[in-house]
């Protein structure tokens, strides 16, 4: 950089048409799933209409595990080969993962009240999900508390990697521990094809929507990075002007 | 800044270094060369970035632009475990274990730099910084501030490093202690070490071969 | 100097400091006694019903005591400003990590040696076949030492680390605690066989993964 190069004040920012289209698609799929669940699927013989929470509950859990695993993966990549994009992607996935974990943790008790007779029970999958959510929140909070942003970034990445085994255990918890969660997908619990369509519509809708949220947050973080480097350039200009 | 001869790279050199705290540059377009057998003095107003510069030079903070070269090799490429052998530093905290004795601290710190010291060598270092023998086997926790500072200086001595970076080394020292420090610094220069001292102490300023001032994120020749 | 020799050097140093400030170990032991007593208040019942709480009380007390001593693990380094010196030894960051995990292992083993008999005595539990429980405790101690040291080491430059440490430690070691509780309760009910072996295998796999990955993860996260 030369001594007095002008800072590029006008940064061209492309309109995120693809992202907007993705969000529209995700919302349309979710709408379709809701409509299908409301009109086509039969109410459960025992649980009644509450059973229909299942479609979005399990789909949210899917998305939660996907995003948290992606956060651990991109964090690992960032540790091995430091890359600002990997870092931004890891942060976006982690934040979206927490949002969907909250969806899981609120939709679960609605089902549990009817099915298990209580909102909350000390069951391995439930407890592990809450623990992992807390860990993810701690990792997000940690960045702001670190001595400098770069060390916060590496520490956060290492912690995200450490959480991966616990996320994996959520997945296998019911199989290994027993516990009260029904094994619907493995046990062939979905009998009618209407239910199957509803379930996969919900999964497709939430995955599309979550992917768009990740991309939006990623874009946001990258724009913040760019703004920061512009402000740095400005500070360099001011410092150099002060010397003259 | 005169360039060093190409056949022998400088022990430590900063080239076009920039370092930002948050969104503000503290160091910018900074060049400085530490030469063997030279006592370099650095001063500057509070908040000018003296301590940050020392942190950058000892590899504790990565640079945002430019490079710090250790014998011609950029710092990130120098393996982290090679650094303590070459660069020793003294800061506001002395770098000692408070629950070990002065003697134990020196033996341990030398071992971490890859040297095994004999009892006589440890005692020589403690004597050189003027710590009385009665204190050698007492815990550092019970030392006064000046005694801690002297022991910290002894730690720098036993590291065997060719580059010394000292941040306000005369803090807490009595007049005799300052005289000792001045002698240690003169000896280090005569042994061919590259020494950089951040200080506003007139006694030390009188010793300096070169006096630099940190201003506007750069170093300038001359007094403050 | 080899990694092992440096690790031994640092471990010796930490154990010497621990021996000189015995209060830390003393208070950790005292804390674990208190913890068991408080649990006894919470679950106070007579006869066979109390035995049901033994696995939980045992493992949760160990977890609490372990986080207590983890908070003190880097105290000596912070006090004297020695962290930059020991994290850049001639063998990189691995000796620092291994020595700290070793200290944590020694501390928590001592706590376990006190807590296990105490819990059995207070809750009037009989352990006819102690083999699986001892095995699970050993695996649990190794695992929590490594994971705990990793958490403490990562948080060393982070504000509010006292609050954050449990928040990151407990979810990460949850698999160990769950498995440990299962093995202990099966042993107390006089069961053994495939179930016990499965849980112990899970703990072993967890330990192997973290023993292999933690020093590396620590080194990557601490690099400058």
mmCIF file of C-alpha atoms in Angstrom, chain B:
data_model
loop_
_atom_site.group_PDB
_atom_site.id
_atom_site.type_symbol
_atom_site.label_atom_id
_atom_site.label_comp_id
_atom_site.label_asym_id
_atom_site.label_seq_id
_atom_site.Cartn_x
_atom_site.Cartn_y
_atom_site.Cartn_z
ATOM 1 C CA UNK B 1 17.876 3.157 9.498
ATOM 2 C CA UNK B 2 20.992 1.887 7.807
ATOM 3 C CA UNK B 3 20.527 -1.486 6.176
ATOM 4 C CA UNK B 4 22.543 -4.336 7.669
ATOM 5 C CA UNK B 5 25.144 -6.050 5.551
ATOM 6 C CA UNK B 6 23.588 -8.745 3.382
ATOM 7 C CA UNK B 7 25.957 -11.509 4.483
ATOM 8 C CA UNK B 8 24.880 -11.365 8.132
ATOM 9 C CA UNK B 9 21.203 -10.692 8.821
ATOM 10 C CA UNK B 10 20.344 -8.620 11.893
ATOM 11 C CA UNK B 11 19.493 -10.530 15.074
ATOM 12 C CA UNK B 12 16.039 -8.953 15.048
ATOM 13 C CA UNK B 13 14.452 -6.601 12.604
ATOM 14 C CA UNK B 14 10.997 -5.139 11.967
ATOM 15 C CA UNK B 15 10.170 -4.192 8.389
ATOM 16 C CA UNK B 16 7.100 -2.135 7.512
ATOM 17 C CA UNK B 17 5.313 -3.474 10.561
ATOM 18 C CA UNK B 18 1.713 -2.511 11.280
ATOM 19 C CA UNK B 19 -0.236 -3.656 14.298
ATOM 20 C CA UNK B 20 -3.799 -2.624 15.103
ATOM 21 C CA UNK B 21 -5.645 -2.695 18.411
ATOM 22 C CA UNK B 22 -9.288 -3.116 17.483
ATOM 23 C CA UNK B 23 -9.882 -0.833 14.523
ATOM 24 C CA UNK B 24 -7.030 1.597 15.127
ATOM 25 C CA UNK B 25 -3.414 1.222 14.079
ATOM 26 C CA UNK B 26 -0.986 1.587 16.958
ATOM 27 C CA UNK B 27 2.101 0.736 14.925
ATOM 28 C CA UNK B 28 2.246 1.606 11.230
ATOM 29 C CA UNK B 29 5.042 1.557 8.611
ATOM 30 C CA UNK B 30 7.446 0.830 11.433
ATOM 31 C CA UNK B 31 11.059 -0.131 10.669
ATOM 32 C CA UNK B 32 13.612 -0.896 13.338
ATOM 33 C CA UNK B 33 16.787 -2.958 13.356
ATOM 34 C CA UNK B 34 18.474 -4.358 16.447
ATOM 35 C CA UNK B 35 22.192 -4.759 15.816
ATOM 36 C CA UNK B 36 24.588 -7.003 17.702
ATOM 37 C CA UNK B 37 26.589 -5.194 20.372
ATOM 38 C CA UNK B 38 24.240 -2.250 20.415
ATOM 39 C CA UNK B 39 22.168 -0.867 23.252
ATOM 40 C CA UNK B 40 19.010 0.580 21.765
ATOM 41 C CA UNK B 41 16.818 2.806 23.828
ATOM 42 C CA UNK B 42 13.147 3.384 23.154
ATOM 43 C CA UNK B 43 10.986 6.052 24.690
ATOM 44 C CA UNK B 44 7.642 7.598 23.884
ATOM 45 C CA UNK B 45 4.568 9.039 25.513
ATOM 46 C CA UNK B 46 2.255 6.792 27.514
ATOM 47 C CA UNK B 47 0.076 4.905 25.096
ATOM 48 C CA UNK B 48 2.455 5.428 22.178
ATOM 49 C CA UNK B 49 2.684 1.629 21.807
ATOM 50 C CA UNK B 50 6.081 0.835 23.357
ATOM 51 C CA UNK B 51 4.911 -2.321 25.090
ATOM 52 C CA UNK B 52 2.942 -3.349 21.995
ATOM 53 C CA UNK B 53 6.118 -2.966 19.937
ATOM 54 C CA UNK B 54 8.038 -5.202 22.347
ATOM 55 C CA UNK B 55 5.190 -7.754 22.194
ATOM 56 C CA UNK B 56 5.337 -7.672 18.412
ATOM 57 C CA UNK B 57 9.124 -8.075 18.422
ATOM 58 C CA UNK B 58 9.044 -11.091 20.736
ATOM 59 C CA UNK B 59 6.353 -12.758 18.647
ATOM 60 C CA UNK B 60 3.652 -12.480 21.298
ATOM 61 C CA UNK B 61 1.420 -10.471 18.937
ATOM 62 C CA UNK B 62 1.228 -11.271 15.222
ATOM 63 C CA UNK B 63 1.691 -8.312 12.884
ATOM 64 C CA UNK B 64 -1.120 -7.116 10.620
ATOM 65 C CA UNK B 65 1.251 -5.954 7.896
ATOM 66 C CA UNK B 66 4.981 -6.208 7.291
ATOM 67 C CA UNK B 67 7.261 -8.692 9.011
ATOM 68 C CA UNK B 68 9.467 -9.244 12.036
ATOM 69 C CA UNK B 69 12.640 -11.085 11.040
ATOM 70 C CA UNK B 70 14.709 -13.154 13.440
ATOM 71 C CA UNK B 71 18.130 -13.490 11.828
ATOM 72 C CA UNK B 72 16.480 -12.893 8.492
ATOM 73 C CA UNK B 73 13.654 -15.402 8.974
ATOM 74 C CA UNK B 74 10.104 -14.021 9.326
ATOM 75 C CA UNK B 75 8.665 -14.780 12.778
ATOM 76 C CA UNK B 76 5.696 -16.974 11.893
ATOM 77 C CA UNK B 77 8.123 -19.275 10.092
ATOM 78 C CA UNK B 78 10.365 -19.531 13.141
ATOM 79 C CA UNK B 79 9.026 -22.443 15.148
ATOM 80 C CA UNK B 80 7.498 -21.176 18.386
ATOM 81 C CA UNK B 81 9.918 -23.286 20.420
ATOM 82 C CA UNK B 82 12.955 -21.669 18.809
ATOM 83 C CA UNK B 83 12.030 -18.217 20.099
ATOM 84 C CA UNK B 84 13.011 -18.414 23.799
ATOM 85 C CA UNK B 85 16.508 -19.517 22.815
ATOM 86 C CA UNK B 86 16.996 -16.328 20.797
ATOM 87 C CA UNK B 87 14.812 -13.653 22.382
ATOM 88 C CA UNK B 88 14.560 -12.991 26.127
ATOM 89 C CA UNK B 89 12.280 -10.362 27.564
ATOM 90 C CA UNK B 90 11.482 -8.751 30.876
ATOM 91 C CA UNK B 91 8.093 -7.173 31.542
ATOM 92 C CA UNK B 92 6.070 -5.666 34.311
ATOM 93 C CA UNK B 93 5.605 -9.160 35.678
ATOM 94 C CA UNK B 94 9.005 -10.732 36.298
ATOM 95 C CA UNK B 95 8.372 -14.145 34.694
ATOM 96 C CA UNK B 96 9.069 -16.076 37.888
ATOM 97 C CA UNK B 97 7.199 -18.631 39.977
ATOM 98 C CA UNK B 98 6.402 -17.012 43.297
ATOM 99 C CA UNK B 99 6.382 -20.317 45.162
ATOM 100 C CA UNK B 100 9.818 -21.363 43.950
ATOM 101 C CA UNK B 101 13.088 -19.951 45.278
ATOM 102 C CA UNK B 102 15.236 -17.634 43.197
ATOM 103 C CA UNK B 103 17.689 -20.473 42.614
ATOM 104 C CA UNK B 104 14.970 -22.920 41.504
ATOM 105 C CA UNK B 105 13.466 -20.348 39.165
ATOM 106 C CA UNK B 106 16.740 -19.760 37.361
ATOM 107 C CA UNK B 107 17.537 -23.467 37.003
ATOM 108 C CA UNK B 108 14.076 -24.144 35.592
ATOM 109 C CA UNK B 109 14.022 -21.177 33.218
ATOM 110 C CA UNK B 110 17.464 -22.021 31.832
ATOM 111 C CA UNK B 111 16.325 -25.612 31.294
ATOM 112 C CA UNK B 112 13.278 -24.372 29.372
ATOM 113 C CA UNK B 113 15.659 -22.532 27.044
ATOM 114 C CA UNK B 114 17.655 -25.711 26.600
ATOM 115 C CA UNK B 115 20.565 -25.056 28.988
ATOM 116 C CA UNK B 116 21.562 -27.129 31.986
ATOM 117 C CA UNK B 117 23.131 -24.837 34.561
ATOM 118 C CA UNK B 118 25.531 -25.864 37.284
ATOM 119 C CA UNK B 119 25.014 -24.587 40.830
ATOM 120 C CA UNK B 120 27.959 -22.236 40.369
ATOM 121 C CA UNK B 121 26.475 -20.740 37.197
ATOM 122 C CA UNK B 122 23.145 -20.067 38.884
ATOM 123 C CA UNK B 123 24.893 -18.461 41.844
ATOM 124 C CA UNK B 124 27.041 -16.377 39.514
ATOM 125 C CA UNK B 125 23.928 -15.023 37.794
ATOM 126 C CA UNK B 126 22.253 -14.215 41.124
ATOM 127 C CA UNK B 127 25.407 -12.497 42.382
ATOM 128 C CA UNK B 128 25.720 -10.537 39.157
ATOM 129 C CA UNK B 129 22.290 -8.951 39.618
ATOM 130 C CA UNK B 130 23.183 -8.173 43.226
ATOM 131 C CA UNK B 131 20.834 -10.512 45.054
ATOM 132 C CA UNK B 132 22.337 -11.303 48.459
ATOM 133 C CA UNK B 133 22.993 -15.032 49.148
ATOM 134 C CA UNK B 134 20.556 -15.070 52.066
ATOM 135 C CA UNK B 135 17.699 -14.630 49.572
ATOM 136 C CA UNK B 136 18.739 -17.325 47.081
ATOM 137 C CA UNK B 137 16.849 -20.104 48.818
ATOM 138 C CA UNK B 138 13.851 -18.074 49.871
ATOM 139 C CA UNK B 139 10.618 -18.097 47.951
ATOM 140 C CA UNK B 140 10.214 -15.295 45.409
ATOM 141 C CA UNK B 141 6.837 -14.530 47.042
ATOM 142 C CA UNK B 142 8.727 -13.072 50.003
ATOM 143 C CA UNK B 143 11.039 -10.928 47.859
ATOM 144 C CA UNK B 144 10.551 -7.183 47.648
ATOM 145 C CA UNK B 145 9.580 -5.700 44.322
ATOM 146 C CA UNK B 146 13.136 -4.671 43.521
ATOM 147 C CA UNK B 147 14.442 -8.144 44.398
ATOM 148 C CA UNK B 148 11.864 -9.695 42.062
ATOM 149 C CA UNK B 149 13.002 -7.326 39.330
ATOM 150 C CA UNK B 150 16.649 -8.316 39.891
ATOM 151 C CA UNK B 151 15.768 -12.007 39.748
ATOM 152 C CA UNK B 152 13.822 -11.367 36.549
ATOM 153 C CA UNK B 153 16.950 -9.805 35.106
ATOM 154 C CA UNK B 154 18.950 -12.864 36.196
ATOM 155 C CA UNK B 155 16.430 -14.992 34.308
ATOM 156 C CA UNK B 156 17.156 -12.991 31.157
ATOM 157 C CA UNK B 157 20.891 -13.519 31.813
ATOM 158 C CA UNK B 158 20.676 -17.308 32.070
ATOM 159 C CA UNK B 159 18.478 -17.636 28.972
ATOM 160 C CA UNK B 160 21.587 -17.100 26.847
ATOM 161 C CA UNK B 161 19.500 -15.279 24.249
ATOM 162 C CA UNK B 162 21.236 -12.961 21.769
ATOM 163 C CA UNK B 163 18.353 -10.491 21.783
ATOM 164 C CA UNK B 164 17.102 -8.840 24.959
ATOM 165 C CA UNK B 165 13.874 -6.861 25.121
ATOM 166 C CA UNK B 166 13.452 -5.084 28.443
ATOM 167 C CA UNK B 167 10.349 -3.113 29.393
ATOM 168 C CA UNK B 168 11.072 -0.525 32.124
ATOM 169 C CA UNK B 169 13.751 -2.698 33.751
ATOM 170 C CA UNK B 170 14.649 -0.121 36.425
ATOM 171 C CA UNK B 171 11.147 -0.151 37.960
ATOM 172 C CA UNK B 172 11.375 -0.699 41.701
ATOM 173 C CA UNK B 173 15.174 -0.738 41.769
ATOM 174 C CA UNK B 174 17.175 1.256 44.346
ATOM 175 C CA UNK B 175 20.202 3.354 43.212
ATOM 176 C CA UNK B 176 22.544 0.387 43.731
ATOM 177 C CA UNK B 177 20.190 -1.775 41.733
ATOM 178 C CA UNK B 178 20.172 0.750 38.897
ATOM 179 C CA UNK B 179 23.953 0.791 38.852
ATOM 180 C CA UNK B 180 23.954 -3.017 38.684
ATOM 181 C CA UNK B 181 21.415 -2.959 35.860
ATOM 182 C CA UNK B 182 23.545 -0.448 33.953
ATOM 183 C CA UNK B 183 26.597 -2.674 34.379
ATOM 184 C CA UNK B 184 24.686 -5.775 33.221
ATOM 185 C CA UNK B 185 23.487 -3.895 30.147
ATOM 186 C CA UNK B 186 27.018 -2.649 29.352
ATOM 187 C CA UNK B 187 28.361 -6.200 29.687
ATOM 188 C CA UNK B 188 25.606 -7.535 27.447
ATOM 189 C CA UNK B 189 26.530 -5.001 24.802
ATOM 190 C CA UNK B 190 30.185 -5.925 25.078
ATOM 191 C CA UNK B 191 29.265 -9.596 24.678
ATOM 192 C CA UNK B 192 27.666 -8.700 21.351
ATOM 193 C CA UNK B 193 24.033 -8.988 22.348
ATOM 194 C CA UNK B 194 21.343 -6.824 20.781
ATOM 195 C CA UNK B 195 19.544 -5.036 23.596
ATOM 196 C CA UNK B 196 16.415 -2.927 23.376
ATOM 197 C CA UNK B 197 15.297 -1.105 26.498
ATOM 198 C CA UNK B 198 12.064 0.806 26.977
ATOM 199 C CA UNK B 199 12.739 3.371 29.675
ATOM 200 C CA UNK B 200 12.583 6.999 30.734
ATOM 201 C CA UNK B 201 15.369 6.526 33.277
ATOM 202 C CA UNK B 202 18.064 9.212 32.616
ATOM 203 C CA UNK B 203 20.854 6.929 33.915
ATOM 204 C CA UNK B 204 20.067 4.309 31.299
ATOM 205 C CA UNK B 205 19.497 6.890 28.583
ATOM 206 C CA UNK B 206 23.078 8.061 29.124
ATOM 207 C CA UNK B 207 24.303 4.539 28.286
ATOM 208 C CA UNK B 208 22.483 4.157 25.009
ATOM 209 C CA UNK B 209 24.235 3.787 21.664
ATOM 210 C CA UNK B 210 21.099 4.849 19.883
ATOM 211 C CA UNK B 211 17.993 6.573 21.169
ATOM 212 C CA UNK B 212 14.686 6.042 19.397
ATOM 213 C CA UNK B 213 11.327 7.660 20.034
ATOM 214 C CA UNK B 214 8.039 6.006 19.182
ATOM 215 C CA UNK B 215 5.684 8.618 17.765
ATOM 216 C CA UNK B 216 2.736 8.306 15.374
ATOM 217 C CA UNK B 217 3.220 4.539 15.153
ATOM 218 C CA UNK B 218 6.815 4.871 13.906
ATOM 219 C CA UNK B 219 10.240 5.091 15.524
ATOM 220 C CA UNK B 220 12.345 8.187 15.008
ATOM 221 C CA UNK B 221 15.981 8.842 15.897
ATOM 222 C CA UNK B 222 16.496 11.319 18.707
ATOM 223 C CA UNK B 223 15.284 12.083 22.189
ATOM 224 C CA UNK B 224 11.724 12.585 23.346
#
